[in-house]
PDB file of N, CA and C in Angstrom:
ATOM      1  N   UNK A   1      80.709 162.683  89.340  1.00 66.00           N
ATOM      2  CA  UNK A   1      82.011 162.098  89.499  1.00 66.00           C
ATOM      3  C   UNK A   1      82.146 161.398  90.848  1.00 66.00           C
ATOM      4  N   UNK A   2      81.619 162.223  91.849  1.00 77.00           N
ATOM      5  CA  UNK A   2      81.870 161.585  93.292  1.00 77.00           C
ATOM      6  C   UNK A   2      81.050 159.868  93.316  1.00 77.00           C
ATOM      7  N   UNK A   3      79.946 160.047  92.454  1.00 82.00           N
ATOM      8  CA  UNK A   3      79.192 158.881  92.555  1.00 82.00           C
ATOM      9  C   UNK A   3      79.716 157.738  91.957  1.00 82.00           C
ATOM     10  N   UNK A   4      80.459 158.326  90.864  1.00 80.00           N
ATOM     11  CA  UNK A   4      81.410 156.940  90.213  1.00 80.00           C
ATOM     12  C   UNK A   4      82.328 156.650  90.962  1.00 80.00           C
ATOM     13  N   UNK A   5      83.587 157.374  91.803  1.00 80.00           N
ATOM     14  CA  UNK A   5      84.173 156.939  92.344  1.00 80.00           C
ATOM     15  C   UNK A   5      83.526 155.900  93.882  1.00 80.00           C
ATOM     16  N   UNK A   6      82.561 156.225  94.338  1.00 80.00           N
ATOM     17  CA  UNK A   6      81.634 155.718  95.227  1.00 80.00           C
ATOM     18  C   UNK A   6      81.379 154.518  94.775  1.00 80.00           C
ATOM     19  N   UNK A   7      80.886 154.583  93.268  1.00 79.00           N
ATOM     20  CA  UNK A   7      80.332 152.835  92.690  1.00 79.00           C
ATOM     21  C   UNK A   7      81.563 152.108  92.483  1.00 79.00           C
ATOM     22  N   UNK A   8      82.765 152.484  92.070  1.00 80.00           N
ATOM     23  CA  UNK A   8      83.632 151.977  92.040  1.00 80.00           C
ATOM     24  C   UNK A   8      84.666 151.189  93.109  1.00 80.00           C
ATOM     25  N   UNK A   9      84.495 152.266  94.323  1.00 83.00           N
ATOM     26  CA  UNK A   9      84.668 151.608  95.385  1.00 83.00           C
ATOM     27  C   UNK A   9      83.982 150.684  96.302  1.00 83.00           C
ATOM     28  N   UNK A  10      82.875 150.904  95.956  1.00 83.00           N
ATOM     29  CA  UNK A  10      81.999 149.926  96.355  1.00 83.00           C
ATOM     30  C   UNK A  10      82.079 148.704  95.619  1.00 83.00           C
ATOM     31  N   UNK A  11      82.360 148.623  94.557  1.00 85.00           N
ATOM     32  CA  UNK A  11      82.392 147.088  93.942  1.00 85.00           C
ATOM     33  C   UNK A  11      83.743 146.747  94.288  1.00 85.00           C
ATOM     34  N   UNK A  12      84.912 147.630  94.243  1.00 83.00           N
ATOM     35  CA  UNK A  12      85.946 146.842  94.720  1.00 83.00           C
ATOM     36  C   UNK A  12      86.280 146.282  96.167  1.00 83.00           C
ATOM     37  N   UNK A  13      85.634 146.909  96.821  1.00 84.00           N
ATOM     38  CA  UNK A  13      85.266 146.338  98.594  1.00 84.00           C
ATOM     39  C   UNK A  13      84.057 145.415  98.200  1.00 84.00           C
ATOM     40  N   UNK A  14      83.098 145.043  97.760  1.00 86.00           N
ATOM     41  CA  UNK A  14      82.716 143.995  97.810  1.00 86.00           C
ATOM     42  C   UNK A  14      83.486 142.439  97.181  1.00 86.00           C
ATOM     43  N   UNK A  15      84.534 142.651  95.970  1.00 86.00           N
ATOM     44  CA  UNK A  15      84.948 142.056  95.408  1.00 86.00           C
ATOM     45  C   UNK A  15      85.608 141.628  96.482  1.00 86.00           C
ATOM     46  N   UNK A  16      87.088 142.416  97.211  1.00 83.00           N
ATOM     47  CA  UNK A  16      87.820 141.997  98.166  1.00 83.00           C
ATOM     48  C   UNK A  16      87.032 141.227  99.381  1.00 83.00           C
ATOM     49  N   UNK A  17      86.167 141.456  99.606  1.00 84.00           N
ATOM     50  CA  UNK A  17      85.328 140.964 100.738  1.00 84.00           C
ATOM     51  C   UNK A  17      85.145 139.177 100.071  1.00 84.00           C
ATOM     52  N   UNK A  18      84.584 139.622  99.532  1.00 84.00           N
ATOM     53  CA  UNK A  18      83.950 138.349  98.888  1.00 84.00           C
ATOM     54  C   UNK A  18      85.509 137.540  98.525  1.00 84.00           C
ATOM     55  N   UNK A  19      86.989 137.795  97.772  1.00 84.00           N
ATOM     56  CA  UNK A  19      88.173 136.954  97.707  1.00 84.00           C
ATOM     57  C   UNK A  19      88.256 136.455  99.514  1.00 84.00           C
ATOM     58  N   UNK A  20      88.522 137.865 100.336  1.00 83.00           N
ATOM     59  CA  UNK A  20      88.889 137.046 101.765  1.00 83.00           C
ATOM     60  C   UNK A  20      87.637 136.382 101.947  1.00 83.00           C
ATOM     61  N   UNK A  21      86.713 136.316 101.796  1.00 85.00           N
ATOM     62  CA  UNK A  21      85.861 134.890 102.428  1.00 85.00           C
ATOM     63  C   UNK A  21      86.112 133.741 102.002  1.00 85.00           C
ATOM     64  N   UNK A  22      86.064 133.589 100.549  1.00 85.00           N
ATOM     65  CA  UNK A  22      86.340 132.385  99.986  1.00 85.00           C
ATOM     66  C   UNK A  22      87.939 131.702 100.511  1.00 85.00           C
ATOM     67  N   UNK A  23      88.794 133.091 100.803  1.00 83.00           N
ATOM     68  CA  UNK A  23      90.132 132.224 101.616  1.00 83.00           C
ATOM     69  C   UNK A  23      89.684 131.563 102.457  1.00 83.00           C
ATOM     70  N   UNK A  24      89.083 132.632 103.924  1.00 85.00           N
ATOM     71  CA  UNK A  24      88.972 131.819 104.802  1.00 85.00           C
ATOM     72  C   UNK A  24      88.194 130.809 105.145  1.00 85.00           C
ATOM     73  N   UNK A  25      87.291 130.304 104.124  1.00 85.00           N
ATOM     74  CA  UNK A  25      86.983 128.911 104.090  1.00 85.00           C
ATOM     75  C   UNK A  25      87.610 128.350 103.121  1.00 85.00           C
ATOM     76  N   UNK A  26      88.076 128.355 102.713  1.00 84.00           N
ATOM     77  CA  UNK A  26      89.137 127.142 102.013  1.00 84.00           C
ATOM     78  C   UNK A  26      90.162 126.918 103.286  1.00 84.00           C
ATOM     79  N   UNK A  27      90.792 127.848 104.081  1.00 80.00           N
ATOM     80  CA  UNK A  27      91.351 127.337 105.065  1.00 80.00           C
ATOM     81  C   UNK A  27      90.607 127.034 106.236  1.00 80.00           C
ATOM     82  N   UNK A  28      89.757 127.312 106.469  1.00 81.00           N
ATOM     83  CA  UNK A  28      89.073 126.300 107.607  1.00 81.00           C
ATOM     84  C   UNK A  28      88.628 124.726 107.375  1.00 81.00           C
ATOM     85  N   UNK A  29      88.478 124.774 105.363  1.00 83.00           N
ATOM     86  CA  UNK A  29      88.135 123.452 105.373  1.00 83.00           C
ATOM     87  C   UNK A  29      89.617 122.424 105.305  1.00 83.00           C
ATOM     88  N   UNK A  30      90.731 122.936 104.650  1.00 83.00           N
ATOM     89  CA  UNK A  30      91.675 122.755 105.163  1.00 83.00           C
ATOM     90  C   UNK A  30      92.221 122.041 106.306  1.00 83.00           C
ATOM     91  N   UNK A  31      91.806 123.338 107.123  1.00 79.00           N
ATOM     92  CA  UNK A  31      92.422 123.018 108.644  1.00 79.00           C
ATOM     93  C   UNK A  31      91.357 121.609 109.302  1.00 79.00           C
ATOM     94  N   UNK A  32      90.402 121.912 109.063  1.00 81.00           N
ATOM     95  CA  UNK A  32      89.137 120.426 109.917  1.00 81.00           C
ATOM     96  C   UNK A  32      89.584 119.657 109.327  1.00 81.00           C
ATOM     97  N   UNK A  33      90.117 119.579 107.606  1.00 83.00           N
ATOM     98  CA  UNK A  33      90.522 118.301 107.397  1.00 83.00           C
ATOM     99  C   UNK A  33      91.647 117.527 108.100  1.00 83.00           C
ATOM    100  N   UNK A  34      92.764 118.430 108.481  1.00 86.00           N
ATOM    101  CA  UNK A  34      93.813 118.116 109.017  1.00 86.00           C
ATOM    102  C   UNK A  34      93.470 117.465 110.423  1.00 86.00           C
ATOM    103  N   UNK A  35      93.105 118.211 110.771  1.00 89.00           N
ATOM    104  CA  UNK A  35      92.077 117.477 112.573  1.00 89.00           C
ATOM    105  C   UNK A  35      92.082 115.982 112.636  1.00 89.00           C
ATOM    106  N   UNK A  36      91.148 116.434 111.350  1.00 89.00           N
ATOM    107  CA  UNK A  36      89.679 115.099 111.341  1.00 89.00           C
ATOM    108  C   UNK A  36      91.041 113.839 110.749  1.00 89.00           C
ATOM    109  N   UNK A  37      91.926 114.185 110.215  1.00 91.00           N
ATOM    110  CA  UNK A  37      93.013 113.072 109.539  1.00 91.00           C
ATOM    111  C   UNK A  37      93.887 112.911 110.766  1.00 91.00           C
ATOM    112  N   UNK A  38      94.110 114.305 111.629  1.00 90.00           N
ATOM    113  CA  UNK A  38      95.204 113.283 112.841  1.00 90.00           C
ATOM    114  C   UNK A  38      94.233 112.656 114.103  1.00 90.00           C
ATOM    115  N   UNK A  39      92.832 113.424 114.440  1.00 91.00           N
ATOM    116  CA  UNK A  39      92.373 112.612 115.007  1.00 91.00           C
ATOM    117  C   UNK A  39      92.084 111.311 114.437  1.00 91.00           C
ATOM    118  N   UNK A  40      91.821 110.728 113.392  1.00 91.00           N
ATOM    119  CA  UNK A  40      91.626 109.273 113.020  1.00 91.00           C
ATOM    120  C   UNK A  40      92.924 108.486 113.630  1.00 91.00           C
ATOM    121  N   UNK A  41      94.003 109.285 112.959  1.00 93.00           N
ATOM    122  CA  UNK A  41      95.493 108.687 113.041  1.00 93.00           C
ATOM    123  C   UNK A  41      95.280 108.558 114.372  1.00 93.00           C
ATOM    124  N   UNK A  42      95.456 109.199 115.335  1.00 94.00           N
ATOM    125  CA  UNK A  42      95.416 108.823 116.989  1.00 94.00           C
ATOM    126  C   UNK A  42      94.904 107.940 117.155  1.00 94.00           C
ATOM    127  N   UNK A  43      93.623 108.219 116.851  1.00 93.00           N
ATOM    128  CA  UNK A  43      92.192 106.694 116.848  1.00 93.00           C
ATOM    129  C   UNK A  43      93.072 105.179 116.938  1.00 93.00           C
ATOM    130  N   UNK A  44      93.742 105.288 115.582  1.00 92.00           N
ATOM    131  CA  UNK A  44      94.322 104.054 115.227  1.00 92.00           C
ATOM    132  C   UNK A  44      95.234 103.926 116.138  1.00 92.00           C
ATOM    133  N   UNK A  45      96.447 104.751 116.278  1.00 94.00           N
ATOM    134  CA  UNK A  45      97.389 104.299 116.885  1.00 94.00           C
ATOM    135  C   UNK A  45      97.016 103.832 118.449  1.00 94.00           C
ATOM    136  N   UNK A  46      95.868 104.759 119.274  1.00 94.00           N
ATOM    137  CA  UNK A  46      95.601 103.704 120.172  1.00 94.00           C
ATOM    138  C   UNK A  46      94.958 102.798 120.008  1.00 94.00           C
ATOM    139  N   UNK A  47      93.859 102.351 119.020  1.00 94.00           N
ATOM    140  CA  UNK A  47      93.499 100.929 119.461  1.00 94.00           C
ATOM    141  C   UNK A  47      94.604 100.098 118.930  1.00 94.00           C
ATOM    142  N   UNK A  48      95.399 100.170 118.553  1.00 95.00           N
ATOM    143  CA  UNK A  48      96.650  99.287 118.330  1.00 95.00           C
ATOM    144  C   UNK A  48      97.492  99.217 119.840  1.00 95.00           C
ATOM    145  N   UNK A  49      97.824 100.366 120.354  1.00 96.00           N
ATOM    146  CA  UNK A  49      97.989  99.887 121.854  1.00 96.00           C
ATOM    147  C   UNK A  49      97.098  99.037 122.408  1.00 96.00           C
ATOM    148  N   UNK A  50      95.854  99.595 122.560  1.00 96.00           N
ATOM    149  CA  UNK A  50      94.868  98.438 122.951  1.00 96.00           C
ATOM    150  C   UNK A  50      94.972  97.015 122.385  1.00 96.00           C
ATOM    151  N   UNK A  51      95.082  96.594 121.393  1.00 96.00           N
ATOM    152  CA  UNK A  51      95.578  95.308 120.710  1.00 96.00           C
ATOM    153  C   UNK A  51      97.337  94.830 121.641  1.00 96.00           C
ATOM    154  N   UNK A  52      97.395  95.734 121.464  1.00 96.00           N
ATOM    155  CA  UNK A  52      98.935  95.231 121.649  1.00 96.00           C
ATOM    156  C   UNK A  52      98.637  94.919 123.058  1.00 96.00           C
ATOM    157  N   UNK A  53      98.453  95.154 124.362  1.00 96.00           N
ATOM    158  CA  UNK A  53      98.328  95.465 125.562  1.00 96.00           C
ATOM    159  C   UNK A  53      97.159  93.560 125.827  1.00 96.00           C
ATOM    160  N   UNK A  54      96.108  93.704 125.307  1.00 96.00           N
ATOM    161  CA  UNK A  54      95.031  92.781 125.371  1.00 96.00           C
ATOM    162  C   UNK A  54      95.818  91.485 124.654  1.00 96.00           C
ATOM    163  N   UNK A  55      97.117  91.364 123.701  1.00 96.00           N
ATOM    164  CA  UNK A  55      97.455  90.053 123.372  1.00 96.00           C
ATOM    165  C   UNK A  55      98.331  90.158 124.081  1.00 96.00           C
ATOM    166  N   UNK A  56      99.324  90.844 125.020  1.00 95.00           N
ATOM    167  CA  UNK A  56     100.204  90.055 125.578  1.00 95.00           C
ATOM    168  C   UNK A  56      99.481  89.900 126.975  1.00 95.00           C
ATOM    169  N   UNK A  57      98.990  90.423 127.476  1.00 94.00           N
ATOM    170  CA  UNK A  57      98.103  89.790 129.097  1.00 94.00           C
ATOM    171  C   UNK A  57      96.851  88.912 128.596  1.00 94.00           C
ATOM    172  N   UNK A  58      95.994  89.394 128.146  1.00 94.00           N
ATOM    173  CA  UNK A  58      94.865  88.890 128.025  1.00 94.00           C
ATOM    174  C   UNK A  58      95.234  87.221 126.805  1.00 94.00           C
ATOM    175  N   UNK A  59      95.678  87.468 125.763  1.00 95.00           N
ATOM    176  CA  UNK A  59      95.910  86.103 124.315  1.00 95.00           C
ATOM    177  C   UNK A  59      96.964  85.093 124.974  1.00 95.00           C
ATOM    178  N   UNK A  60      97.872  85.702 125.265  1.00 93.00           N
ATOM    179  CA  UNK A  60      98.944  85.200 125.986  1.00 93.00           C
ATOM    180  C   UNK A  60      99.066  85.006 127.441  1.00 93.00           C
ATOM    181  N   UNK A  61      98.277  84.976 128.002  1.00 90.00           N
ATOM    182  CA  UNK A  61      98.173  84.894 129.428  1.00 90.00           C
ATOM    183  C   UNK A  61      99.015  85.438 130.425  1.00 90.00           C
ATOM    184  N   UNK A  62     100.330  86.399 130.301  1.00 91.00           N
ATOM    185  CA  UNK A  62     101.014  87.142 130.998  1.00 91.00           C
ATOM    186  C   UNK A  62     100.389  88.071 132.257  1.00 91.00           C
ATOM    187  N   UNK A  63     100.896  87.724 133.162  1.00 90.00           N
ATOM    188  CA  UNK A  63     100.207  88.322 134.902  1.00 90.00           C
ATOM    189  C   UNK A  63     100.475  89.767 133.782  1.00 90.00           C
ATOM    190  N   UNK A  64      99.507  90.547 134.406  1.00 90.00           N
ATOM    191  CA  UNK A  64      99.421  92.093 134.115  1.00 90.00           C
ATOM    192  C   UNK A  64      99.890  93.266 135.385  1.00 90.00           C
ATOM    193  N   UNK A  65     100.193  94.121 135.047  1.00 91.00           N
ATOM    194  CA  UNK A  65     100.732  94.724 136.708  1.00 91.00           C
ATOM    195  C   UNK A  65      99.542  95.828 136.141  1.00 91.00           C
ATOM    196  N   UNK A  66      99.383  96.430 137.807  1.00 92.00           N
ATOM    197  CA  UNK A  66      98.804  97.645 137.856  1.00 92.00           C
ATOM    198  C   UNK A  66      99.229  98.367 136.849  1.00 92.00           C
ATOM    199  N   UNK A  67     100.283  99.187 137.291  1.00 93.00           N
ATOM    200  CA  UNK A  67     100.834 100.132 135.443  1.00 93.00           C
ATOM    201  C   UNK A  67     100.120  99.818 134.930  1.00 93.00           C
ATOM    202  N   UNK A  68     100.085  98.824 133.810  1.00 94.00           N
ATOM    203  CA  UNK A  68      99.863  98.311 132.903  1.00 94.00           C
ATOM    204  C   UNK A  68      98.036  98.620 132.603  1.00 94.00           C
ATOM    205  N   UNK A  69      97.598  98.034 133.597  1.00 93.00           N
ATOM    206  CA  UNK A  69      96.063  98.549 133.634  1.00 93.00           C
ATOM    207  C   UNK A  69      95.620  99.703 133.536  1.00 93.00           C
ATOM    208  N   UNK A  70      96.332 100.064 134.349  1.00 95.00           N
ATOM    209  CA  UNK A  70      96.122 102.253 134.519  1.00 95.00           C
ATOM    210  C   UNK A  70      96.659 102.610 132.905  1.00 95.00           C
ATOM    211  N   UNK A  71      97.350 102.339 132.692  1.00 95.00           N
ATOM    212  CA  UNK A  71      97.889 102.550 131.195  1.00 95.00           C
ATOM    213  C   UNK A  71      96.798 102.252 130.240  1.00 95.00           C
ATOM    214  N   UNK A  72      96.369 100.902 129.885  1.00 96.00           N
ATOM    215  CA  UNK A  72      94.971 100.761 129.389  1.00 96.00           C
ATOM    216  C   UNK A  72      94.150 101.739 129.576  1.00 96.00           C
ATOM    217  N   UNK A  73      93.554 101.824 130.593  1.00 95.00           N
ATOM    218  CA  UNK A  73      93.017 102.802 131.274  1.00 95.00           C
ATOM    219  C   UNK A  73      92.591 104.563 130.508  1.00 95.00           C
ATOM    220  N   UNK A  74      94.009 104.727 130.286  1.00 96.00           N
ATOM    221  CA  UNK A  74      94.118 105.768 129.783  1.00 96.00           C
ATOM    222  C   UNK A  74      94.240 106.151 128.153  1.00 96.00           C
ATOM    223  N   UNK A  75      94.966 104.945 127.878  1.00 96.00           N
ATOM    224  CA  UNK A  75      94.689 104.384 126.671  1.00 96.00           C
ATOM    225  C   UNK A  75      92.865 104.501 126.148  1.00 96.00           C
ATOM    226  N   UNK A  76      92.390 104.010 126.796  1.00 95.00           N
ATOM    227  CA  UNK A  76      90.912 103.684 126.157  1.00 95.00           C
ATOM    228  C   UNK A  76      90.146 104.760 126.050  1.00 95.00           C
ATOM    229  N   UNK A  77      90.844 105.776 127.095  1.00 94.00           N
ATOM    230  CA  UNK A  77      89.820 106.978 127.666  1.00 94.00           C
ATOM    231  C   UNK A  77      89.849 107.888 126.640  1.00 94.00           C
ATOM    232  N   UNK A  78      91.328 107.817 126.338  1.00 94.00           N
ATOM    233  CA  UNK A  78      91.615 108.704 124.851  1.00 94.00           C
ATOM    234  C   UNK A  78      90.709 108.468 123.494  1.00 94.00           C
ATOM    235  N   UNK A  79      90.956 107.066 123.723  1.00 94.00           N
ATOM    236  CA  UNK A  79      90.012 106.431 122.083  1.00 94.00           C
ATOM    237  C   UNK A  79      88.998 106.846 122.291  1.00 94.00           C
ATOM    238  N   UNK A  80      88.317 106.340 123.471  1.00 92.00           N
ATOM    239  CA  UNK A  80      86.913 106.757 123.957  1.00 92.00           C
ATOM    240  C   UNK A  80      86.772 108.003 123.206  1.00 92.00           C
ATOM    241  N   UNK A  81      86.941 109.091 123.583  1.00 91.00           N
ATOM    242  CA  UNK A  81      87.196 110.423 123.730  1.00 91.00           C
ATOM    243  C   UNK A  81      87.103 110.781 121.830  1.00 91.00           C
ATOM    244  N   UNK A  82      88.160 110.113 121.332  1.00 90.00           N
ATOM    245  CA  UNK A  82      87.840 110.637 119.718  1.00 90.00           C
ATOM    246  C   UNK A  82      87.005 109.832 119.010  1.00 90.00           C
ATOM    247  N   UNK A  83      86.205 108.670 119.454  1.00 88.00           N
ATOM    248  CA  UNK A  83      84.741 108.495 119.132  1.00 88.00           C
ATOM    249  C   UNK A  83      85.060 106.657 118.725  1.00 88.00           C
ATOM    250  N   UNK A  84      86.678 106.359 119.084  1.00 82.00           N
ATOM    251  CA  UNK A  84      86.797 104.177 118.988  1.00 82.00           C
ATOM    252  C   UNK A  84      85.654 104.315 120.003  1.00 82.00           C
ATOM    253  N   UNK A  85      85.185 102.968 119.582  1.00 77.00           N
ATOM    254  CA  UNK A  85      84.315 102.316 120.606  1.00 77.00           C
ATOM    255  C   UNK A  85      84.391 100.863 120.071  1.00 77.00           C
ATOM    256  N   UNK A  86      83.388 100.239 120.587  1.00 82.00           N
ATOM    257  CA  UNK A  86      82.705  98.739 120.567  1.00 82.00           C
ATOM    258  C   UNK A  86      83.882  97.990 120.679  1.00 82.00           C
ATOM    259  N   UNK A  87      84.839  97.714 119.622  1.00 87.00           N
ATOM    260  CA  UNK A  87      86.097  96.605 119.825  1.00 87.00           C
ATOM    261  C   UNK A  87      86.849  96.737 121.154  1.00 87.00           C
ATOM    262  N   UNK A  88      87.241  98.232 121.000  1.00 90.00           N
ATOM    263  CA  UNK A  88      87.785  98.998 121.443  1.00 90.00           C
ATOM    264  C   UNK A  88      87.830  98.863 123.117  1.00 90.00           C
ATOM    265  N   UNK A  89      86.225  98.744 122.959  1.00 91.00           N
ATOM    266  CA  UNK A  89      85.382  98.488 124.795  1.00 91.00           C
ATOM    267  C   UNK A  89      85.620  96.770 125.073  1.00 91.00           C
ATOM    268  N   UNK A  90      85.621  95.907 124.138  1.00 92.00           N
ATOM    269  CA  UNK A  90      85.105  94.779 124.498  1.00 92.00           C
ATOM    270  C   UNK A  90      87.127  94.292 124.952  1.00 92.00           C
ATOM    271  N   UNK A  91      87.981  94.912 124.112  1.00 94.00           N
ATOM    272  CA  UNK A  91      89.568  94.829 124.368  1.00 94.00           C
ATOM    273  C   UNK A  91      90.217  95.521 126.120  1.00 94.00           C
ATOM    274  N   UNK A  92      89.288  96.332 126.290  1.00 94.00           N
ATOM    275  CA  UNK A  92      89.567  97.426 127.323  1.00 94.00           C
ATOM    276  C   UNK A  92      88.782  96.270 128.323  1.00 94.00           C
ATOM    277  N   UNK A  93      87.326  95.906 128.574  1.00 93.00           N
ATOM    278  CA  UNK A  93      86.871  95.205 129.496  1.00 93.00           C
ATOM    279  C   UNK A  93      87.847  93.805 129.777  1.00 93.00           C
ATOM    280  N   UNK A  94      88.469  93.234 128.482  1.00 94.00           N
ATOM    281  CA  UNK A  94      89.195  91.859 129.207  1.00 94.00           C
ATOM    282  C   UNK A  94      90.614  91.966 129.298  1.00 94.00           C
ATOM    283  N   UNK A  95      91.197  93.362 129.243  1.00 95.00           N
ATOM    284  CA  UNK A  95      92.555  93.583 130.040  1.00 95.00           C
ATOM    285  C   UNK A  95      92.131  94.159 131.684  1.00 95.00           C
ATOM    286  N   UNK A  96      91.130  94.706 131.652  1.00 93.00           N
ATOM    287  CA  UNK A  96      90.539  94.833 133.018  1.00 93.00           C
ATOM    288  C   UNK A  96      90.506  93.742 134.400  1.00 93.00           C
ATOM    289  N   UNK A  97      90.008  92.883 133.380  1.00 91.00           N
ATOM    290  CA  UNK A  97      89.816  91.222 133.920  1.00 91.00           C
ATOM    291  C   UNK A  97      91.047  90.169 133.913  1.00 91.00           C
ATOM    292  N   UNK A  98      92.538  90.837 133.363  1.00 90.00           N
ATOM    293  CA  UNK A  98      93.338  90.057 133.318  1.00 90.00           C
ATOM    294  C   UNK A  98      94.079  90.074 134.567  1.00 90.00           C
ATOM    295  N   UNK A  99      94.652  88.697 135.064  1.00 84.00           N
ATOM    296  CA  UNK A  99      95.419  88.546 135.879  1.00 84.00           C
ATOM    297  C   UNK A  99      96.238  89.619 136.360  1.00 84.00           C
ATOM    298  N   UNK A 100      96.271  89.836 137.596  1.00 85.00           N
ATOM    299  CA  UNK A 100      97.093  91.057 138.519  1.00 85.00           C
ATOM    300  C   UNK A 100      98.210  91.027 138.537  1.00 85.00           C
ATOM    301  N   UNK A 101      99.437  90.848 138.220  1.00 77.00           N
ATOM    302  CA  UNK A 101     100.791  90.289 138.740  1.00 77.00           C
ATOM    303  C   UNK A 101     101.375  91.853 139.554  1.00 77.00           C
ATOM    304  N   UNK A 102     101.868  91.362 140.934  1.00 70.00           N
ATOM    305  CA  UNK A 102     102.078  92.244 142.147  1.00 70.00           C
ATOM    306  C   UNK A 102     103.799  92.905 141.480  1.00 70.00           C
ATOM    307  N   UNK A 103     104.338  91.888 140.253  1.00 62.00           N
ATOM    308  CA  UNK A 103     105.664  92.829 140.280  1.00 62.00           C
ATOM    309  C   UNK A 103     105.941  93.759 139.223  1.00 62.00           C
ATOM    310  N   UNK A 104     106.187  94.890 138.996  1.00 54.00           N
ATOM    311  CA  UNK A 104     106.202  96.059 138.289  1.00 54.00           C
ATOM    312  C   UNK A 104     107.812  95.813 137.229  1.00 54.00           C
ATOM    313  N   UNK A 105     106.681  96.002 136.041  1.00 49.00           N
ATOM    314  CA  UNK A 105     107.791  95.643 134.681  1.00 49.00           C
ATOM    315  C   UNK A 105     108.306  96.935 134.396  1.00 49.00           C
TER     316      UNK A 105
END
């Protein structure tokens, strides 16, 4: 008798073992998905700053103030950071290079 209750508990602790695993990867894959979807979203929304920033100084020729650069700046470092590159770099190098203007917008 002791041995059945033994086999019995033993399959039901493996069963439970085995339900919580399969949770906690369904929620980890879950959760990375969520990541991996707002890091993209970030992605985008800064190189759209970057766009935005590079056509009004750089397309449009508007003096750029410091701010504005340091802002880039930080802007890019972020993109950098969740894996934008190439456009991203070549938008960031010619707001770098845009005209200085000394008065703060």
């Amino acid at each position: 008798m002791d041995s059945l209750v033994a086999h019995v508990l033993a399959w039901v602790a493996t069963t439970a073992l085995g339900a919580l695993a399969g949770f906690l990867v369904s929620l980890l894959r879950r959760q990375f998905g969520r990541e991996k979807a707002l890091a993209k979203g970030m992605s985008v929304l800064l190189r759209g700053r970057l766009v935005d920033i590079h056509r009004r100084y750089v397309v449009e020729g508007k003096p750029c103030t410091v701010d504005v650069k340091e802002e880039a700046d930080e802007v890019y470092a972020a993109y950098h950071g969740l894996g934008g590159n190439g456009t991203g770099t070549h938008l960031h190098d010619e707001i770098m290079e845009a005209h200085i203007s000394r008065k703060r917008q």
